[in-house]
Coordinates of C-alpha atoms (C1' of nucleotides) in Angstrom, one line a residue:
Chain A
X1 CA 0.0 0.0 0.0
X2 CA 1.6 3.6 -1.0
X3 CA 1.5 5.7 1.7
X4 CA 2.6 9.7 2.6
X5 CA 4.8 10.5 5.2
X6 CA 5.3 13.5 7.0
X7 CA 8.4 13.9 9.8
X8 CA 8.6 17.1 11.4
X9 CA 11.1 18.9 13.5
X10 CA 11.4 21.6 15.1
X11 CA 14.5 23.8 14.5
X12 CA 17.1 24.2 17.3
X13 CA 14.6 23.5 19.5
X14 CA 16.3 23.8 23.0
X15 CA 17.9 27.3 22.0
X16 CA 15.3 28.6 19.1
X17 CA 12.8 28.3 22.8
X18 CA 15.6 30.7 24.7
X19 CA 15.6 32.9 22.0
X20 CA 11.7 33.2 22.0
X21 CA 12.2 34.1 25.5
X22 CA 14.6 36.4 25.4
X23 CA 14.8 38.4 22.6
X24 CA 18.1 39.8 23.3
X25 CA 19.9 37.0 22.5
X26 CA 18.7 37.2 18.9
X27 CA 21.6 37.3 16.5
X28 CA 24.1 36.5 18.9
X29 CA 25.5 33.0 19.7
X30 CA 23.6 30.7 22.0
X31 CA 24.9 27.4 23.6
X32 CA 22.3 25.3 25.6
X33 CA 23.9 22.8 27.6
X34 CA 26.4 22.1 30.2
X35 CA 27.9 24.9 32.5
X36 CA 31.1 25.6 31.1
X37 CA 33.1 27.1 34.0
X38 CA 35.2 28.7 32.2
X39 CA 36.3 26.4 30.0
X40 CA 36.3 23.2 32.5
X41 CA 32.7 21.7 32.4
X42 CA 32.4 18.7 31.4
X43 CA 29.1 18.3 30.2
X44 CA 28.4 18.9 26.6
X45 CA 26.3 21.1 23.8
X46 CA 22.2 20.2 23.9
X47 CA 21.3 22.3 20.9
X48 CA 23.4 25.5 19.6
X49 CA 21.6 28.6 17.6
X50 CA 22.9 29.0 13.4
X51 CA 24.7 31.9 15.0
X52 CA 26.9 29.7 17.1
X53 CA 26.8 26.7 14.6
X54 CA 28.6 29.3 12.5
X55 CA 31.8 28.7 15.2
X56 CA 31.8 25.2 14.9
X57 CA 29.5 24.5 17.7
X58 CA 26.7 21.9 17.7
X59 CA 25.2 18.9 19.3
X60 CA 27.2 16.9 21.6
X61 CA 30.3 18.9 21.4
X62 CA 31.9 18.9 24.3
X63 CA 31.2 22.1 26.1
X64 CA 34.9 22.8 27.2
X65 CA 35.3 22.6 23.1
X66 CA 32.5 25.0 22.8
X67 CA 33.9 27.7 25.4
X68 CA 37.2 27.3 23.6
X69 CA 35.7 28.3 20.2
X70 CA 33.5 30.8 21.6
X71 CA 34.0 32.0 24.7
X72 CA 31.7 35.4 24.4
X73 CA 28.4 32.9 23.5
X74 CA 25.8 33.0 25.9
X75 CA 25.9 30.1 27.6
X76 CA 22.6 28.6 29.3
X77 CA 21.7 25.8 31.4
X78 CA 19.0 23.3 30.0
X79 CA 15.6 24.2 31.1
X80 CA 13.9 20.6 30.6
X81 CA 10.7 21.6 32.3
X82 CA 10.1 24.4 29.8
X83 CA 11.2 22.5 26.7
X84 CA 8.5 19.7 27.9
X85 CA 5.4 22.4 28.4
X86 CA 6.3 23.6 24.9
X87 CA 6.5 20.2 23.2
X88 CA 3.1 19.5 24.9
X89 CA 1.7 22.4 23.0
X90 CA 3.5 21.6 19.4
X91 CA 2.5 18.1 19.5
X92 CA -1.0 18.4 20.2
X93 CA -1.1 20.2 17.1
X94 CA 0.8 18.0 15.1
X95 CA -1.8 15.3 16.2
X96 CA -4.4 17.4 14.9
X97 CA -3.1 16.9 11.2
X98 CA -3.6 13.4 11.4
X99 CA -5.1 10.4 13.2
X100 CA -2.0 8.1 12.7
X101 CA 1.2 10.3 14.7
X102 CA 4.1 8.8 16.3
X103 CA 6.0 11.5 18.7
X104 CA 9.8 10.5 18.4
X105 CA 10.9 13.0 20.9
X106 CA 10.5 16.4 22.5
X107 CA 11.1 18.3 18.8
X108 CA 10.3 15.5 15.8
X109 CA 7.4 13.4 15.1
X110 CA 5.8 11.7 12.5
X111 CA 2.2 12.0 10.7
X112 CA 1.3 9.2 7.9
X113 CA -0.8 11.4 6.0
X114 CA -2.1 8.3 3.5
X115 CA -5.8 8.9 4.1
X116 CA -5.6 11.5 2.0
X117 CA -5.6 9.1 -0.8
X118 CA -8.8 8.1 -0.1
X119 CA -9.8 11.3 1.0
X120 CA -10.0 13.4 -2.3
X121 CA -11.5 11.1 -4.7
X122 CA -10.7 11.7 -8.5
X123 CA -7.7 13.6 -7.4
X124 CA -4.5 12.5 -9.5
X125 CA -1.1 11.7 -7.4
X126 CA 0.4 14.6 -8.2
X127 CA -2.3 16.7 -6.4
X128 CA -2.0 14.5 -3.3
X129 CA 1.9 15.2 -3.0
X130 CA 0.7 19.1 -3.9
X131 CA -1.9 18.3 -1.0
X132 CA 0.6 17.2 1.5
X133 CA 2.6 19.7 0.8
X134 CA -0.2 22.3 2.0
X135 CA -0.4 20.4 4.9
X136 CA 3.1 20.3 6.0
X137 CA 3.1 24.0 5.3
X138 CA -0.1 24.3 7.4
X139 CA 1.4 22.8 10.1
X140 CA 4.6 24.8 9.9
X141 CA 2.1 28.1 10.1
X142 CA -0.2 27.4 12.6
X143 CA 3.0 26.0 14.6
X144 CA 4.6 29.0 14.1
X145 CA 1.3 31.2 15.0
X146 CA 1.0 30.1 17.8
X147 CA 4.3 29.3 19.5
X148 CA 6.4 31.4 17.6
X149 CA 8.8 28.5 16.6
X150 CA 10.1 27.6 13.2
X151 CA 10.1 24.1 12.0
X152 CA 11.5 22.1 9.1
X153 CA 9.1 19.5 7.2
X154 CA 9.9 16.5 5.0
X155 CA 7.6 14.7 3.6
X156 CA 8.3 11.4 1.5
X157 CA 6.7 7.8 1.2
X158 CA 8.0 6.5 4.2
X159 CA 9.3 7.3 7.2
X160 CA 13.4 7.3 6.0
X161 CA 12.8 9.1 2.8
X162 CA 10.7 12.1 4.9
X163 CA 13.3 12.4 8.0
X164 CA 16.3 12.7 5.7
X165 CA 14.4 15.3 3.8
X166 CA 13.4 17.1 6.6
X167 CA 17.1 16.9 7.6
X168 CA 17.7 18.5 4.4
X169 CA 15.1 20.8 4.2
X170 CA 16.3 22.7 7.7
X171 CA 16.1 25.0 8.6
X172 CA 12.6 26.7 8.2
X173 CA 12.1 24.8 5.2
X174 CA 9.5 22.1 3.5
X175 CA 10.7 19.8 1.2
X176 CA 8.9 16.8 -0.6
X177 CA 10.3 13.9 -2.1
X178 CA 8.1 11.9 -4.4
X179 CA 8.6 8.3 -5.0
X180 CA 10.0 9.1 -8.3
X181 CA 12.5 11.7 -6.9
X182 CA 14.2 9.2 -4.8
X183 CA 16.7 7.8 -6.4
X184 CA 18.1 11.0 -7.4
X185 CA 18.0 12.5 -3.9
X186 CA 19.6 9.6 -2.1
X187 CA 22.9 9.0 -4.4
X188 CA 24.4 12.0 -4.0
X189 CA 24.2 12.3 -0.3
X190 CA 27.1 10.9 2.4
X191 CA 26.6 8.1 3.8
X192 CA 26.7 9.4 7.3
X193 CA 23.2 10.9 6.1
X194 CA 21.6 7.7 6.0
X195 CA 20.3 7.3 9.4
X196 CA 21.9 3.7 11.1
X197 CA 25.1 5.2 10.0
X198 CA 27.2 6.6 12.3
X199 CA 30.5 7.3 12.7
X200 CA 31.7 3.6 13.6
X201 CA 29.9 2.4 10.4
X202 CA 31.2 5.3 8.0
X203 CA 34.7 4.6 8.8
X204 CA 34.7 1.4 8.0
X205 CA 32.4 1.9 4.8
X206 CA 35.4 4.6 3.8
X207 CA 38.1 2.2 4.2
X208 CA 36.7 0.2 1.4
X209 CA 36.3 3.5 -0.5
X210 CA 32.7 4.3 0.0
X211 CA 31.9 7.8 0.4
X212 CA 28.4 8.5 -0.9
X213 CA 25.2 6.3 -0.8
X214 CA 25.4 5.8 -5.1
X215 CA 28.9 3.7 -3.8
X216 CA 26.9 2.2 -1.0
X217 CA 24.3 0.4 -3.3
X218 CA 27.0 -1.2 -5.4
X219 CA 28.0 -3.1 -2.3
X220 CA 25.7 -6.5 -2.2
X221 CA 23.2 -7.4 0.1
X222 CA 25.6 -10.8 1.5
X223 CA 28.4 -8.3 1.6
X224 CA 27.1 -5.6 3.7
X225 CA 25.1 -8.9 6.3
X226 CA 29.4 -9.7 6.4
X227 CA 30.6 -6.7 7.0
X228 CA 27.9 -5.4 9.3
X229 CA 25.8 -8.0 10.4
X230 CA 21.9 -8.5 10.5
X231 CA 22.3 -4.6 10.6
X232 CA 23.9 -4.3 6.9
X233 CA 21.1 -5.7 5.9
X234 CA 18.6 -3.5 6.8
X235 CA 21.3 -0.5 5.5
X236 CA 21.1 -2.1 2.2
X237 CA 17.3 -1.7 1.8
X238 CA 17.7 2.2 2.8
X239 CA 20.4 2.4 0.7
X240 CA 17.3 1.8 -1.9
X241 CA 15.1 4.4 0.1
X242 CA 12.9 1.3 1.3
X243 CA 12.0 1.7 4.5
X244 CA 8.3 -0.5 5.6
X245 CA 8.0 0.7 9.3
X246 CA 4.6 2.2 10.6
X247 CA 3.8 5.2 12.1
X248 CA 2.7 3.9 15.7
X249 CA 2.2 6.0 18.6
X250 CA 2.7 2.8 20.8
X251 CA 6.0 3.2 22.9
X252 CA 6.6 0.2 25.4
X253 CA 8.9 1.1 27.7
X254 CA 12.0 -1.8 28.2
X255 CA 14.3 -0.3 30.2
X256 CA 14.7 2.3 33.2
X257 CA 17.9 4.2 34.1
X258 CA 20.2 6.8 35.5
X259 CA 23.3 7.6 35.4
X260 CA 25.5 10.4 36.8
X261 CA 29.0 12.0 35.8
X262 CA 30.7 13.1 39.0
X263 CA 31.9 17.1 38.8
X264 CA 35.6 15.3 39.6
X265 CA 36.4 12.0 39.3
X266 CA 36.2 10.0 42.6
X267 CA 36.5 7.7 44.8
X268 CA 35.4 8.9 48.3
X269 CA 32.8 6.3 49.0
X270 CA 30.6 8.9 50.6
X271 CA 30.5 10.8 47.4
X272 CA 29.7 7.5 45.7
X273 CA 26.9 6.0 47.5
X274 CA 25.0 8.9 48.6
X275 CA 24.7 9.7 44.9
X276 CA 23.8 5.7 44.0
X277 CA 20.9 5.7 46.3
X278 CA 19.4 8.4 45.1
X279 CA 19.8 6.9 41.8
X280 CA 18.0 3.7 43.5
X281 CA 15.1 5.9 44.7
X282 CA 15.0 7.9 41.2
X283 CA 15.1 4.3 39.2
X284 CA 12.3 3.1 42.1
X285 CA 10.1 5.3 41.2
X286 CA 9.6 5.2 37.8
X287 CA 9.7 1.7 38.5
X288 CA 6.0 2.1 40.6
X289 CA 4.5 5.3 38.3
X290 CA 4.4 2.9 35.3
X291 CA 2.8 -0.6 37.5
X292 CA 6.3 -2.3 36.1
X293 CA 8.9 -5.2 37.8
X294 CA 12.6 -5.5 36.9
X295 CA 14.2 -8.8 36.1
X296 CA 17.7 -7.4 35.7
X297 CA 20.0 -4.9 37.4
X298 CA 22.8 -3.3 35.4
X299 CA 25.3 -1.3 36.9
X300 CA 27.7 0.6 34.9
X301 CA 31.1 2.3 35.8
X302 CA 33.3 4.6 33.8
X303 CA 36.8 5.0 35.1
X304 CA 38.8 8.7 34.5
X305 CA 40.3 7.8 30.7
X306 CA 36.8 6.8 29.8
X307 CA 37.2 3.2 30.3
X308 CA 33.3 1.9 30.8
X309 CA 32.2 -1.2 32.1
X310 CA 29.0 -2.9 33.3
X311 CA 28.0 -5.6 35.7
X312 CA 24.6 -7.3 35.6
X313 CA 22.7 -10.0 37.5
X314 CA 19.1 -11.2 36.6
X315 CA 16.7 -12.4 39.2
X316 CA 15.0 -15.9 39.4
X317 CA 11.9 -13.7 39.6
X318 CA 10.4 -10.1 38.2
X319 CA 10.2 -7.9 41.9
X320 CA 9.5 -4.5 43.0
X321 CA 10.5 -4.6 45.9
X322 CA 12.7 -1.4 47.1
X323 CA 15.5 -3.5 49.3
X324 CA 16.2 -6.4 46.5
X325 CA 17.2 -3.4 44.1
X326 CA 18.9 -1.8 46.6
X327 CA 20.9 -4.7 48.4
X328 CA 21.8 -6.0 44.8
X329 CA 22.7 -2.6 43.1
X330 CA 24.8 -1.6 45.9
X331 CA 26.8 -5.4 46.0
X332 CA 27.3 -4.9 41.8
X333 CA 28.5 -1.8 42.2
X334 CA 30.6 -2.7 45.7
X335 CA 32.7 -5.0 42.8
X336 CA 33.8 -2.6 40.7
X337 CA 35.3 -0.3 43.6
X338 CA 36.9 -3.8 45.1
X339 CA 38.3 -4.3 41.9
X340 CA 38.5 -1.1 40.4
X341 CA 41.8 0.7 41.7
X342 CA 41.5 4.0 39.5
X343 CA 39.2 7.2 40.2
X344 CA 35.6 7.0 39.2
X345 CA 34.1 9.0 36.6
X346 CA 30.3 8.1 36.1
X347 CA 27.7 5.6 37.8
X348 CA 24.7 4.5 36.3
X349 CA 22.1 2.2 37.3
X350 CA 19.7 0.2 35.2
X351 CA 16.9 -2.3 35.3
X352 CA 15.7 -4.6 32.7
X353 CA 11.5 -4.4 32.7
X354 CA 10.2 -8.1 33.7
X355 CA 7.2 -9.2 32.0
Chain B
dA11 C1' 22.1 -28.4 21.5
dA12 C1' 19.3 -24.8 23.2
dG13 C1' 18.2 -21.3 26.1
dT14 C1' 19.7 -17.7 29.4
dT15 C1' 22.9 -14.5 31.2
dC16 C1' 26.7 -11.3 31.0
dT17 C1' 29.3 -7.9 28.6
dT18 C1' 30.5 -4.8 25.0
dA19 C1' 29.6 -2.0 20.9
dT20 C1' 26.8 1.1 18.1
dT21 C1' 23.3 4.4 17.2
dA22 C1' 20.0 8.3 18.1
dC23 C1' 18.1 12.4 20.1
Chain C
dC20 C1' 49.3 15.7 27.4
dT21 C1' 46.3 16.1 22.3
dA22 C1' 41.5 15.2 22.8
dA23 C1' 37.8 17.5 24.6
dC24 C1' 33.0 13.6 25.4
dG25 C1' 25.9 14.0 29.3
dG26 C1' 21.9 11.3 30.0
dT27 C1' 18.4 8.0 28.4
dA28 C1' 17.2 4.2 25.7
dA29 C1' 17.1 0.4 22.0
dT30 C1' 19.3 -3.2 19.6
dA31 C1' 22.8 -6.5 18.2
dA32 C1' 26.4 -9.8 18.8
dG33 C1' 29.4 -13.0 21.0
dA34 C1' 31.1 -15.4 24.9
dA35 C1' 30.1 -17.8 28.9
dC36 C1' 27.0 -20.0 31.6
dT37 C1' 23.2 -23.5 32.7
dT38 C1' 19.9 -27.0 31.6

DNA sequence: AAGTTCTTATTAC
DNA sequence: CTAACGGTAATAAGAACTT
């Protein structure tokens, strides 16, 4: 069944939302993210405005980096309880645009706008794609009406093909890709833009002397299951811009974590446990609001160099009982500093849901 | 031999 | 000394184990 997709996502979110609320800082460089302390944070970028992308800042840079290549942007902390009230309001308009969403996260979603098909009989394809086009750029309006937000549309026949478009299309932009446009839209680009490929995957896709997803298709389908596993598979169907997966707004949860980067690396056991049982109670918590049991315990340590490892132990039984998690949490992580002799960097706790 | 557990790697936002 | 590198979550794969 041909179908219409439309992803949507919303343009520097974090710091496009500062902006908004603080005019001022229009036209000048903004950094959401980790404090930078003068150049000795050690968190890194959430979102950067165009104005600082312009520096060489963006996503997941290191903020120490940042600092260094900008030291006069405006730094801000990130203000997760106001990005979530203004997600709210965006995505209960996107939902209005169709009854088939899918919200990927607090700035992108999905619509599969396929009734319109059915909708507008004796309507050639071309006026659909013209009709979904009026959509996403009713969407982008009434978004930007009434939140005063800019957004970037993409709208292809599945859900690939619309978020590379809408990656393309940014910022402030629509742009459509008919199934007959493709082809010609997907060979040119890097691979890197083909979402599943990241930078682990590109390097080793360079090494043989693929740069751009036209190279990528030559490579066959037993070839790319070799080099990549059951993943290369899949990357050679979106190599081909086929992509089957619905646009669900069903999201079970199967896992529940936290983890925590000391300011300095440590290992004053003080320091260390008073920050793990609070992780406990956090990880608790969410454990009761959603009615769920844990089967598995993971506890993960990251030594000063970066050096990460985990340590796990599944129960004969799903629980939810407060003092198993605890007692076993705390004896996993007791192992690492036994055996561990080198500062600590990060904790994190996590539980595997249970039926 | 098959299923489960443990650990690491990779990706994405 | 040359990288700097947060938090949350999903998925895959291989080794080690238990049955």
């Amino acid at each position: 069944m041909k179908r219409i997709i439309l992803h949507i996502d919303m343009d520097y979110f974090f710091a496009q939302i500062e902006e908004r609320e603080n005019p001022r800082f229009r036209g000048k460089p903004v950094v959401v993210g980790a404090d930078p302390k003068g150049g000795q944070g050690r968190g890194v970028v959430s979102t950067a405005n165009y104005v600082a992308r312009k520096y060489g800042i963006h996503s997941a840079l290191p903020i120490s980096k940042a600092y260094e290549l900008c030291p006069q942007a405006i730094f801000l902390p990130v203000n997760m309880e106001l990005y979530q009230k203004v997600s709210e309001k965006i995505m209960e308009i996107v939902k209005k645009y169709s009854p088939k969403w899918e919200i990927v996260s607090l700035d992108e979603a999905y619509l599969d706008l396929s009734h319109i098909f059915r909708d507008r009989e004796k309507v050639s394809i071309e006026n659909t794609w013209m009709e979904a086009k009026k959509i996403g750029k009713n969407l982008k309006r009434e978004i930007f009406e009434k939140e005063r937000l800019t957004s970037t549309v993409g709208i292809g026949p599945n859900k690939l093909i619309a978020k590379m478009a809408s990656e393309k299309g940014k910022p402030n932009g629509l742009l459509v890709i008919k199934p007959n446009q493709v082809k010609e839209f997907l060979e040119p680009l890097d691979i890197e833009d083909l979402p599943g490929i990241g930078p682990k995957t590109a390097e080793k896709l360079r090494a043989i002397g693929v740069n751009k997803i036209k190279g990528l298709k030559r490579l066959s389908k037993s070839k790319l299951k070799d080099l990549f596993g059951k993943w290369g598979e899949a990357i050679y169907e979106r190599a081909r811009g086929i992509d089957e997966e619905p646009v669900t707004s069903e999201e079970i949860i199967k896992s529940i974590g936290r983890q925590i980067t000391f300011e300095e690396d440590t290992r004053d056991p003080e320091i260390i446990f008073k920050n793990f049982e609070y992780m406990i109670r956090e990880v608790h918590q969410e454990l009761l609001k959603n009615n769920f049991s844990f089967k598995t315990i993971t506890v993960i340590c990251r030594y000063q160099g970066f050096e990460t490892y985990t340590k796990s132990k599944t129960l004969k039984e799903p629980t939810n009982d407060f003092e198993i998690l605890k007692s076993e949490a705390k004896k996993l992580l007791l192992r690492f500093l036994i055996e561990g002799k080198k500062l600590i960097r990060l904790i994190g706790l996590r539980l595997k849901i249970g039926y």
